[in-house]
Coordinates of C-alpha atoms in Angstrom, one line a residue:
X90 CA -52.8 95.0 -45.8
X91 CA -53.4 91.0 -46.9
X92 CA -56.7 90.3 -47.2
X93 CA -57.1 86.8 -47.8
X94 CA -61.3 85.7 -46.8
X95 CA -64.2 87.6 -47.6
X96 CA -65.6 89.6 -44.2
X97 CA -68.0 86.8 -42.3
X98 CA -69.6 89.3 -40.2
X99 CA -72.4 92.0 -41.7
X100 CA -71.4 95.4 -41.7
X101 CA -74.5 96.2 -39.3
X102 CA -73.4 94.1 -37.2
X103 CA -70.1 95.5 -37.3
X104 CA -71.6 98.7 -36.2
X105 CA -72.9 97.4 -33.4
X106 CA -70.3 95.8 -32.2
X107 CA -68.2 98.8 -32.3
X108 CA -71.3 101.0 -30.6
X109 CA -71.4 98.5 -27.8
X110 CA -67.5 98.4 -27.7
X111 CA -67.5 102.2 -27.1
X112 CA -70.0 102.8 -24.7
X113 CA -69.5 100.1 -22.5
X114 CA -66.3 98.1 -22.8
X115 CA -63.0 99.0 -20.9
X116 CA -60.0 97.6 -22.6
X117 CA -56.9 96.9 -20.7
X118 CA -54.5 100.0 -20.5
X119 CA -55.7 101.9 -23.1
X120 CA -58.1 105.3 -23.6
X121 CA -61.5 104.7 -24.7
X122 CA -60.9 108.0 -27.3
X123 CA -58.5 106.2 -28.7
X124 CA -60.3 103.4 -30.5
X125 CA -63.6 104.4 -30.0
X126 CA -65.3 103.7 -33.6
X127 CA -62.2 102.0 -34.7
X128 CA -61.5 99.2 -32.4
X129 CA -60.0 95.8 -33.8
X130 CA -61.9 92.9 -33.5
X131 CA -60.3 89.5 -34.5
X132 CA -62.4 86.3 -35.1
X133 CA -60.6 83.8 -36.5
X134 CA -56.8 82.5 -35.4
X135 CA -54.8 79.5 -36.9
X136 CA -50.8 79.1 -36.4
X137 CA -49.2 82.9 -36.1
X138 CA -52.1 84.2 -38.0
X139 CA -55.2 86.0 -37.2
X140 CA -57.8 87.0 -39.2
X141 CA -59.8 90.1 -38.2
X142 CA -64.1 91.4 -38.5
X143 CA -62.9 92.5 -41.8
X144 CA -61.4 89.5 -43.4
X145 CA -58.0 91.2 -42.8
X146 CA -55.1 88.3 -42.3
X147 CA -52.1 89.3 -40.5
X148 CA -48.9 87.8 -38.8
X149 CA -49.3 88.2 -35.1
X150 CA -45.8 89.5 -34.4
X151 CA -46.6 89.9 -31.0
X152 CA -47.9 86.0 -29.8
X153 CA -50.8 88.1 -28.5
X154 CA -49.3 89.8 -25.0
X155 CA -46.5 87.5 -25.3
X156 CA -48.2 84.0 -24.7
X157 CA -49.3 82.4 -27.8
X158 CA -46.2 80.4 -27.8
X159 CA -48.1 77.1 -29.4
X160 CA -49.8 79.4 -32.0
X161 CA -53.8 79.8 -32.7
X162 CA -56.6 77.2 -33.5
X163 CA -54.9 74.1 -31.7
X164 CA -57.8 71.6 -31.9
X165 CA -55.8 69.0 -29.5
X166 CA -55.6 72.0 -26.7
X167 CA -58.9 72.8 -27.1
X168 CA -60.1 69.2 -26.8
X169 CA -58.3 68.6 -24.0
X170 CA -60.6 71.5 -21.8
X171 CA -63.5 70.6 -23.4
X172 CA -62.6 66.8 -21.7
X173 CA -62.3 68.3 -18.7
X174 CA -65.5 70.3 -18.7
X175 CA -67.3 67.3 -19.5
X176 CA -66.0 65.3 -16.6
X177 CA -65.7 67.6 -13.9
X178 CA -65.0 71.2 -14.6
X179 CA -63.6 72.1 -10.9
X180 CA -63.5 69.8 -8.1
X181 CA -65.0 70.6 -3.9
X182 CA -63.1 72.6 -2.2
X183 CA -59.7 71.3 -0.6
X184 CA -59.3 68.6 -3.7
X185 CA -57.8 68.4 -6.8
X186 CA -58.2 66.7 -10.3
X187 CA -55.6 64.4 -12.2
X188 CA -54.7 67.5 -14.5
X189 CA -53.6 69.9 -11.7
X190 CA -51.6 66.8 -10.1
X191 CA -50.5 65.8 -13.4
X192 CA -49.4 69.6 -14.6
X193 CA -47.1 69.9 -11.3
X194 CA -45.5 67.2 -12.1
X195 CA -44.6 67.8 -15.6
X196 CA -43.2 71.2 -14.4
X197 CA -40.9 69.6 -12.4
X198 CA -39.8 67.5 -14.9
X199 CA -38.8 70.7 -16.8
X200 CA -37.8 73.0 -14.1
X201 CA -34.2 73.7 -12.7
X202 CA -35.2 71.6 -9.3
X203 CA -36.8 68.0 -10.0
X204 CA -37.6 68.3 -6.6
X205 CA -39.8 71.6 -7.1
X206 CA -43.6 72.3 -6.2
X207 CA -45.6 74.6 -7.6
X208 CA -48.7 76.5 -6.4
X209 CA -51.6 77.7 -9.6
X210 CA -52.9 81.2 -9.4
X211 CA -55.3 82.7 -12.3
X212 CA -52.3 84.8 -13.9
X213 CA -49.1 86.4 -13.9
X214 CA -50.0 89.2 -11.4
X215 CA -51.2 87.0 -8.4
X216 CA -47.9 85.0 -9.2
X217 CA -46.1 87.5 -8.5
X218 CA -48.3 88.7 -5.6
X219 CA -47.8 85.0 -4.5
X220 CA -43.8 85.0 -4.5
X221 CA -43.3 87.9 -2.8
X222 CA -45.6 86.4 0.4
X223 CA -44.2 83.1 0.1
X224 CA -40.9 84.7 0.3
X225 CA -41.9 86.6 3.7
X226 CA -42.7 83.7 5.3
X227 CA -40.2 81.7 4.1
X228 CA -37.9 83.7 5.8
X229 CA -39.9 84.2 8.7
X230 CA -40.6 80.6 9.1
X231 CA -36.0 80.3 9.1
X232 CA -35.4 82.5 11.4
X233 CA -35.6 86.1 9.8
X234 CA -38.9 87.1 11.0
X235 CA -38.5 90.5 10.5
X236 CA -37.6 90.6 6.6
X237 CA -40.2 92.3 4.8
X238 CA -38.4 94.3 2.2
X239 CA -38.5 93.3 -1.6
X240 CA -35.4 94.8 -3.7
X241 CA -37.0 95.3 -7.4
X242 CA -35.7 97.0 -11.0
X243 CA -36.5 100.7 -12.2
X244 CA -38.5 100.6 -15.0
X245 CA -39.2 96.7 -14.2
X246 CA -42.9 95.2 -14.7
X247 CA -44.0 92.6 -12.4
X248 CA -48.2 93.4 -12.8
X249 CA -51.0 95.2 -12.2
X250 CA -52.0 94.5 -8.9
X251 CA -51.5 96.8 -5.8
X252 CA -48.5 94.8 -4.4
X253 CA -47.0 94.2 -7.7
X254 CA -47.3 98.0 -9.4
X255 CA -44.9 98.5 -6.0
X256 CA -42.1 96.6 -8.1
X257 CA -40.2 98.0 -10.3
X258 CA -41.9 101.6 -10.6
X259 CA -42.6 100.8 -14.5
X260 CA -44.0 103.5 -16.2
X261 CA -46.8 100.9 -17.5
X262 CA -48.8 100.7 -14.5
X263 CA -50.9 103.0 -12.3
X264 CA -49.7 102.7 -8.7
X265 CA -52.6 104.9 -7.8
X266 CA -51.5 104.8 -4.2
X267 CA -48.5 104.7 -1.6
X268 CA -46.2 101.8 -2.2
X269 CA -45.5 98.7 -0.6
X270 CA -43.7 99.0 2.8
X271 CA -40.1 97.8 1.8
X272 CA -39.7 98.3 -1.9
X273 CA -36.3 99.0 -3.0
X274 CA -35.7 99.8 -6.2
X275 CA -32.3 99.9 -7.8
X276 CA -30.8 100.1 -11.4
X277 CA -31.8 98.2 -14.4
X278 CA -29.8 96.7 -16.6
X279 CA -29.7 98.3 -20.4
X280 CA -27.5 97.0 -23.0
X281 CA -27.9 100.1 -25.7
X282 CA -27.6 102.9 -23.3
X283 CA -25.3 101.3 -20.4
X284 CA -26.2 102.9 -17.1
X285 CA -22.6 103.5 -16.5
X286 CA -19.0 103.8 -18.0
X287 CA -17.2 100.0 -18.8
X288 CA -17.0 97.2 -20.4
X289 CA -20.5 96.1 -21.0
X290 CA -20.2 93.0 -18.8
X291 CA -17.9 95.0 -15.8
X292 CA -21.3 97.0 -15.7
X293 CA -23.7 94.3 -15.9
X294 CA -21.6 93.4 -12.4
X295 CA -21.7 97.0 -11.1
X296 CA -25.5 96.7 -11.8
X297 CA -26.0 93.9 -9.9
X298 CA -24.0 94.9 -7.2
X299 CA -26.6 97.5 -6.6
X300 CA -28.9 94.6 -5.0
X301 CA -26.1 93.8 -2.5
X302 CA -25.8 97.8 -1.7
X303 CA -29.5 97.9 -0.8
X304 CA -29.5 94.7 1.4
X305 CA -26.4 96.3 3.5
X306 CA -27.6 100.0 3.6
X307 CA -31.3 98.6 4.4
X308 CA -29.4 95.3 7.1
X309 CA -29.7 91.9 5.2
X310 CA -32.5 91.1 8.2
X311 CA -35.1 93.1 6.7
X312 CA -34.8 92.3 3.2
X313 CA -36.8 88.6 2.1
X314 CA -36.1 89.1 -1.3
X315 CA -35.1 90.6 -4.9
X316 CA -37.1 89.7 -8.0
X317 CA -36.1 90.7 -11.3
X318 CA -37.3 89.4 -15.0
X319 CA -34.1 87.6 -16.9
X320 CA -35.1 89.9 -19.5
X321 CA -37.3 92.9 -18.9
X322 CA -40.0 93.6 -21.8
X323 CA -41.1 96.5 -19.8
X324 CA -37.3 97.8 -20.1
X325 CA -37.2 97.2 -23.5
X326 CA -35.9 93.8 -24.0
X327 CA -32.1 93.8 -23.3
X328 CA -30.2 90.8 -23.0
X329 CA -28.2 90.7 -19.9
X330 CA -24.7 88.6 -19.9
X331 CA -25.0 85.7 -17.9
X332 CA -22.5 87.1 -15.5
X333 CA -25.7 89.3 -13.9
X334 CA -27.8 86.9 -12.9
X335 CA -24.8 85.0 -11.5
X336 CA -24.1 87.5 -9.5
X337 CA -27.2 88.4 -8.6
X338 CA -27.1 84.0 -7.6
X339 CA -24.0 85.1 -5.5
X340 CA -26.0 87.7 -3.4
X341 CA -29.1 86.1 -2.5
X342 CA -27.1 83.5 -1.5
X343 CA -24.4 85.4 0.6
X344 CA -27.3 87.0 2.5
X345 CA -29.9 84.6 2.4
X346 CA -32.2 86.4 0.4
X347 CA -35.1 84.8 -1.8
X348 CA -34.1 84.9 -5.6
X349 CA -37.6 85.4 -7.1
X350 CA -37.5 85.2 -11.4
X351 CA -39.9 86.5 -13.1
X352 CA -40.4 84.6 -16.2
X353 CA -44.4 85.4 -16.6
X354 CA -43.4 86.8 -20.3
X355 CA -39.7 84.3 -20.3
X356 CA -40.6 81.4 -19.0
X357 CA -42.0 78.4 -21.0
X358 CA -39.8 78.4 -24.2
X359 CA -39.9 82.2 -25.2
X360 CA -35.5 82.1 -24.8
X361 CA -34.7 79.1 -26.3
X362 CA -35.2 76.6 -23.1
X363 CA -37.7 75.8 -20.5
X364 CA -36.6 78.6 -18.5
X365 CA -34.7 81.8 -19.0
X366 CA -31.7 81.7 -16.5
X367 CA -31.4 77.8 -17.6
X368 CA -29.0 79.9 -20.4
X369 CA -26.7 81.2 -17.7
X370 CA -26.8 78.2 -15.7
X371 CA -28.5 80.0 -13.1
X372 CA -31.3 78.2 -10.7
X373 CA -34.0 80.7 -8.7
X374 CA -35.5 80.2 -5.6
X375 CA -38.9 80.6 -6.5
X376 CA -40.1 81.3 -10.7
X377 CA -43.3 82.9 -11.6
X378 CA -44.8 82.1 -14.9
X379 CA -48.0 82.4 -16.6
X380 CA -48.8 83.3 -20.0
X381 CA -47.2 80.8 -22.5
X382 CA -47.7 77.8 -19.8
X383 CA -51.4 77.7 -21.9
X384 CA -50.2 79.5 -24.6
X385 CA -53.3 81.8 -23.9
X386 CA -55.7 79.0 -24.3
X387 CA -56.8 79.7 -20.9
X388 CA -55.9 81.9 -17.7
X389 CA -53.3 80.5 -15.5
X390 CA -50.1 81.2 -13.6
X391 CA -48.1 79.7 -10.7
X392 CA -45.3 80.2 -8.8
X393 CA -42.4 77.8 -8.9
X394 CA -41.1 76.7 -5.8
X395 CA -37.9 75.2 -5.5
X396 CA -37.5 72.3 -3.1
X397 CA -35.5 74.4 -0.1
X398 CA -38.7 77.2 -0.1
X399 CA -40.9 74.5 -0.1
X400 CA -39.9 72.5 2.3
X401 CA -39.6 75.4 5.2
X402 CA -43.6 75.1 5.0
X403 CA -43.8 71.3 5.9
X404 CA -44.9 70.7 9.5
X405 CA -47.9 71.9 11.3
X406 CA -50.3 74.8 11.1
X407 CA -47.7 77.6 12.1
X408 CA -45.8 76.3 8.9
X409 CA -48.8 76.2 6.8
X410 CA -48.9 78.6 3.5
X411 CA -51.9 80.3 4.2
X412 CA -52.8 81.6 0.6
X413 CA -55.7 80.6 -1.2
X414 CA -57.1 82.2 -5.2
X415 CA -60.4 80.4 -5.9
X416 CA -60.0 79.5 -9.6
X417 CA -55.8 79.5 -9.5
X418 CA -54.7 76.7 -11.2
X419 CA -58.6 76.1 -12.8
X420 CA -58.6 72.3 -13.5
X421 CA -59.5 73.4 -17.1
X422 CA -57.0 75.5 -17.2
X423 CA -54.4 72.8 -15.9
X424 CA -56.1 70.6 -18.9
X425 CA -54.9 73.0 -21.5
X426 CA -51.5 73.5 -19.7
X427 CA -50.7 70.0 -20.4
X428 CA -51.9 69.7 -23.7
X429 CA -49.7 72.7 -24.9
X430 CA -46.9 70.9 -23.3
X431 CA -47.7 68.1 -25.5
X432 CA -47.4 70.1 -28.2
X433 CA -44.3 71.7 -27.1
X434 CA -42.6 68.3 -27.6
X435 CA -44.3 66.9 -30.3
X436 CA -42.7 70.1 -32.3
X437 CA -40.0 71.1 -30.4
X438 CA -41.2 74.4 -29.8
X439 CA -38.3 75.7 -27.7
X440 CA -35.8 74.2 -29.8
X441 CA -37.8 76.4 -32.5
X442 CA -37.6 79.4 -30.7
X443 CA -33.9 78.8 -30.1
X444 CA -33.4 78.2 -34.1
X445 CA -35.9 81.2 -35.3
X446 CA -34.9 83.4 -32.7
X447 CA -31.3 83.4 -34.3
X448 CA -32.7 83.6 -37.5
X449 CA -35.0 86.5 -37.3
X450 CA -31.7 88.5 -35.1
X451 CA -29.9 88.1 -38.0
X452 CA -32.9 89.0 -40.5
X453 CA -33.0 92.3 -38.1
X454 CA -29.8 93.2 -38.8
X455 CA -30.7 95.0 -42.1
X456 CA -33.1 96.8 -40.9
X457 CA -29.2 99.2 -39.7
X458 CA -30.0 101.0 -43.1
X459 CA -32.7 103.1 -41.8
X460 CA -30.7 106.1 -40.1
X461 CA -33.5 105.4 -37.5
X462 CA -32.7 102.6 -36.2
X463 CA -30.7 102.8 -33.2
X464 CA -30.2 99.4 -31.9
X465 CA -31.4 95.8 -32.9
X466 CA -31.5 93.6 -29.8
X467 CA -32.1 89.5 -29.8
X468 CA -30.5 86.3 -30.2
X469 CA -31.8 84.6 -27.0
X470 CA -34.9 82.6 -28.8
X471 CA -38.2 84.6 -30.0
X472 CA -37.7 87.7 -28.2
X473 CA -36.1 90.7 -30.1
X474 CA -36.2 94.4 -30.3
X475 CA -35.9 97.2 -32.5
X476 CA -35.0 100.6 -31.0
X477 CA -35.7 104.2 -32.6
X478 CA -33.9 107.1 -32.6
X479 CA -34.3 110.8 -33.7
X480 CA -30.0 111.1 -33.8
X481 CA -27.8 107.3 -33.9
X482 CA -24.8 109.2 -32.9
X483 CA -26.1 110.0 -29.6
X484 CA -29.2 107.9 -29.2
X485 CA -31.6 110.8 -28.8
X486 CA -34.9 109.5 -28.8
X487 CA -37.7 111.1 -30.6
X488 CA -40.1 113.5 -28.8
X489 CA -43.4 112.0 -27.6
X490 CA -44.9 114.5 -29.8
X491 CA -43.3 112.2 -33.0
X492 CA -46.5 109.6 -31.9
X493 CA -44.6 106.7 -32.8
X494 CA -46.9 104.2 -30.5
X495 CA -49.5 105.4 -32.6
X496 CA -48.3 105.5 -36.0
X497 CA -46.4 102.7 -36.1
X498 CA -49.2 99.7 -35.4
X499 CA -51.0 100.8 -37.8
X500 CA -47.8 100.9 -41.0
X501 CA -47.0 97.5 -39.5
X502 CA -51.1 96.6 -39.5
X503 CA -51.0 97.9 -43.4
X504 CA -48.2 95.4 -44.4
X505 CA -49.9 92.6 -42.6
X506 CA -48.4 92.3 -39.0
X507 CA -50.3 92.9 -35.8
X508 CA -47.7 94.9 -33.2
X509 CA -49.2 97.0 -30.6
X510 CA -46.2 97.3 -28.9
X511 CA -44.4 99.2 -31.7
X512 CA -43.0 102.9 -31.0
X513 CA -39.7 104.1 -29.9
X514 CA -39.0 99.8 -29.4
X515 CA -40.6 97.7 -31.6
X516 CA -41.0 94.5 -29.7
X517 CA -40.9 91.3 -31.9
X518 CA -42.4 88.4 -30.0
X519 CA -44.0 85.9 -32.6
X520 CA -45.6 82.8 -31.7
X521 CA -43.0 79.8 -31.2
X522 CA -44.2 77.8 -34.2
X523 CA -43.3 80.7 -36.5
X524 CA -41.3 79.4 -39.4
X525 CA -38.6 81.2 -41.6
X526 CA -41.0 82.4 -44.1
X527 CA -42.9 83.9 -41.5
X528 CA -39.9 85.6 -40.4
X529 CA -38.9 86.7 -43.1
X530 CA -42.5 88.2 -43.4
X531 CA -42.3 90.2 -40.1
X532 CA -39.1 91.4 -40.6
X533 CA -40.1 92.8 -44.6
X534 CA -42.8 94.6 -43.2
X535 CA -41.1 96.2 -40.4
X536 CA -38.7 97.3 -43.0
X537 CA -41.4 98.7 -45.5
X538 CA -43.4 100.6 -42.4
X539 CA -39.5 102.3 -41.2
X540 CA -39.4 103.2 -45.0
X541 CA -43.3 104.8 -45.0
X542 CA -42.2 106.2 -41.5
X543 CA -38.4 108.0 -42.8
X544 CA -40.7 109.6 -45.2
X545 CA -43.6 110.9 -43.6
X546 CA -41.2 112.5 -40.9
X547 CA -38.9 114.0 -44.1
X548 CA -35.8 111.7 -43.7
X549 CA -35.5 109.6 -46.3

């Protein structure tokens, strides 16, 4: 642990932060028993650091859920709201302010289609939710009106509403219910443990042949679309060869299916460009994104539009998209969209992730000498993985009863890095403006937890 200011906060008042915490608080995906009396609290932020309640200072290895692509404490970003709060914080109803007109624009610039337009929701979940219906009555609106089926991945996360937990069937989200009429899921792709026998990229092919087996057993007139994330978090972060989501190009295409990529987590630098399938030369029909669009500053998402789904809703009100999220695209919100976007350039944040992203791969490699380590996965910009095993030679994973989610955070939280997503994969997803040093940081206290791990479980 690096401590590196004295604690700013009393410990009374520590107390009672922690006695409120408990009693009423509900964090996000996570049982109350399990922090109750113990919860982190962070206060201060600046670059890929974050200092916590206890003057702790730690490397956020994690870009907070994936979005602090422009890092913390970025005065300019924070201006830029605070402009737009003082002039006018959200306009009447059925207007707009120079930043949301401004921000579609400069996502155009950047996206796959010039052309594109782009609709601002609150987040990654109603981007999703927002996809999938435009996709339905896209088709409806060109003459499939009775697709209504969405193909997803096993395994696949695509959010936390009750549309989206339909998708993908991930293990991460409560579906607390019956599924969506028409979700079809089929097989995800997984470089470490290949879901079948081949050459890795013959089965990347087989895998995304499994879309066009669902659209003929289910009759290409009821399916609107397939959605799948370039590379699944939820999945554990593998890499696809960009033969799979050219095939997966090939399909939509042959049966006039919506290609829907979800680049919530992805998009907006995280790979080492703009946009994740821009490395396989591979354009979607429709993008979600969210998260690092802000870089966390503030909540937004929005779905992507290219300029063939847009287009099918120009005309009169029969054609008219009939979706509406109060606050989506929050003009403050769009304010501190642009700003990061500013800083993106002024830095060259995804050439950054492109550079560090090889760097810390190769810095992972080492990391082979633990007989623990199963499989180190990366090299496509700031997005890596570590996998765990109980036995290498035939990837057996440890037993839940190991508690690796739990143990882990907190070795990696004693050498100075902040990773709640650490157990049987530990997922490596610093900020973009993380520097070599920094890596070089994350990757020596991974390295020093896997050590103080090997021995507490009597391997080393």
């Amino acid at each position: 642990m690096v401590t590196m200011t004295e604690a700013t906060i009393s410990g009374e008042r520590m107390e009672e932060l922690q006695s409120i915490a408990g009693d009423h608080l509900f964090m996000h995906a996570q049982q109350v028993e399990d922090w109750r009396g113990n919860l982190q609290i962070f206060v201060k932020g600046e670059g890929a650091w974050v200092e916590d309640i206890n003057g702790n200072r730690l490397i956020d290895a994690m870009g907070g859920l994936w979005y602090k692509a422009a890092g913390y404490g970025r005065v300019p970003i924070a201006d830029a709201m605070y402009g737009q709060l003082t002039s006018i914080e959200t306009p009447p109803a059925n207007s707009a302010t120079p930043s949301q007109i401004e921000l579609a624009g400069r996502i155009a610039e950047l996206y796959h289609d010039k052309d594109a337009r782009t609709f601002f929701l609150s987040g990654g979940s109603e981007a999703v939710e927002t996809a999938v219906k435009m996709a339905k009555k896209y088709q409806s609106l060109t003459g499939k009106a009775g697709a209504f089926k969405v193909i997803s991945r096993r395994y696949s996360y695509h959010g936390a509403t009750a549309m989206a937990v339909s998708l993908g069937r991930s293990p991460a989200a409560d579906p607390c219910g019956p599924e969506m009429p028409g979700a079809i899921h089929v097989t995800n792709w997984d470089s470490y443990r290949l879901p079948f026998e081949g050459d890795p990229v013959d089965v990347a092919i087989r895998c995304a042949n499994e879309f066009e087996v669902a659209i003929k057993h289910n009759g290409p007139d009821s399916v609107a679309a397939m959605i799948a994330e370039p590379i699944s978090a939820a999945a554990g972060i593998h890499i696809p060869p960009a033969e799979y989501w050219q095939r997966l190009r090939e399909i939509a295409d042959e049966y006039d299916v919506v290609l829907i990529a979800d680049e919530v987590i992805t998009g907006f630098g995280r790979t080492g460009e703009y946009f994740a399938p821009m490395n396989w030369d591979v354009e979607p029909d429709i993008t979600t994104v969210a998260k690092s669009l802000t870089s966390g500053y503030s909540p937004l998402g929005a779905a992507i539009a290219t300029k063939k789904i847009a287009d099918a809703f120009l005309g009169g009100p029969g054609e008219t998209f009939r979706h509406l999220v109060t606050f989506g695209g929050h003009p403050v919100s769009a304010a501190a969209a642009l700003a990061n976007l500013d800083v993106f350039e002024e830095e060259d944040l995804v050439g950054n992730s492109r550079r560090m992203g090889d760097y810390l791969y190769d810095e992972l490699q080492r990391l082979r000498d633990h007989e623990i380590v199963g499989d180190v996965r990366g090299g496509l910009g700031l997005l890596a993985a570590v996998e765990l095993v109980q036995d290498r030679a035939n990837k057996t994973p440890f037993p839940a009863s190991v508690g690796l989610a739990s143990r882990l955070p907190k070795m990696l939280f004693d050498n100075g890095v902040v990773s709640f997503r650490a157990g049987d994969v530990i997922a490596l997803c610093p900020p973009l403006v993380v520097d070599r040093d920094e890596v070089d940081f994350i990757v020596d206290a991974v390295d020093r937890s896997l050590t103080t791990l090997s021995e507490d479980l009597g391997l080393a």
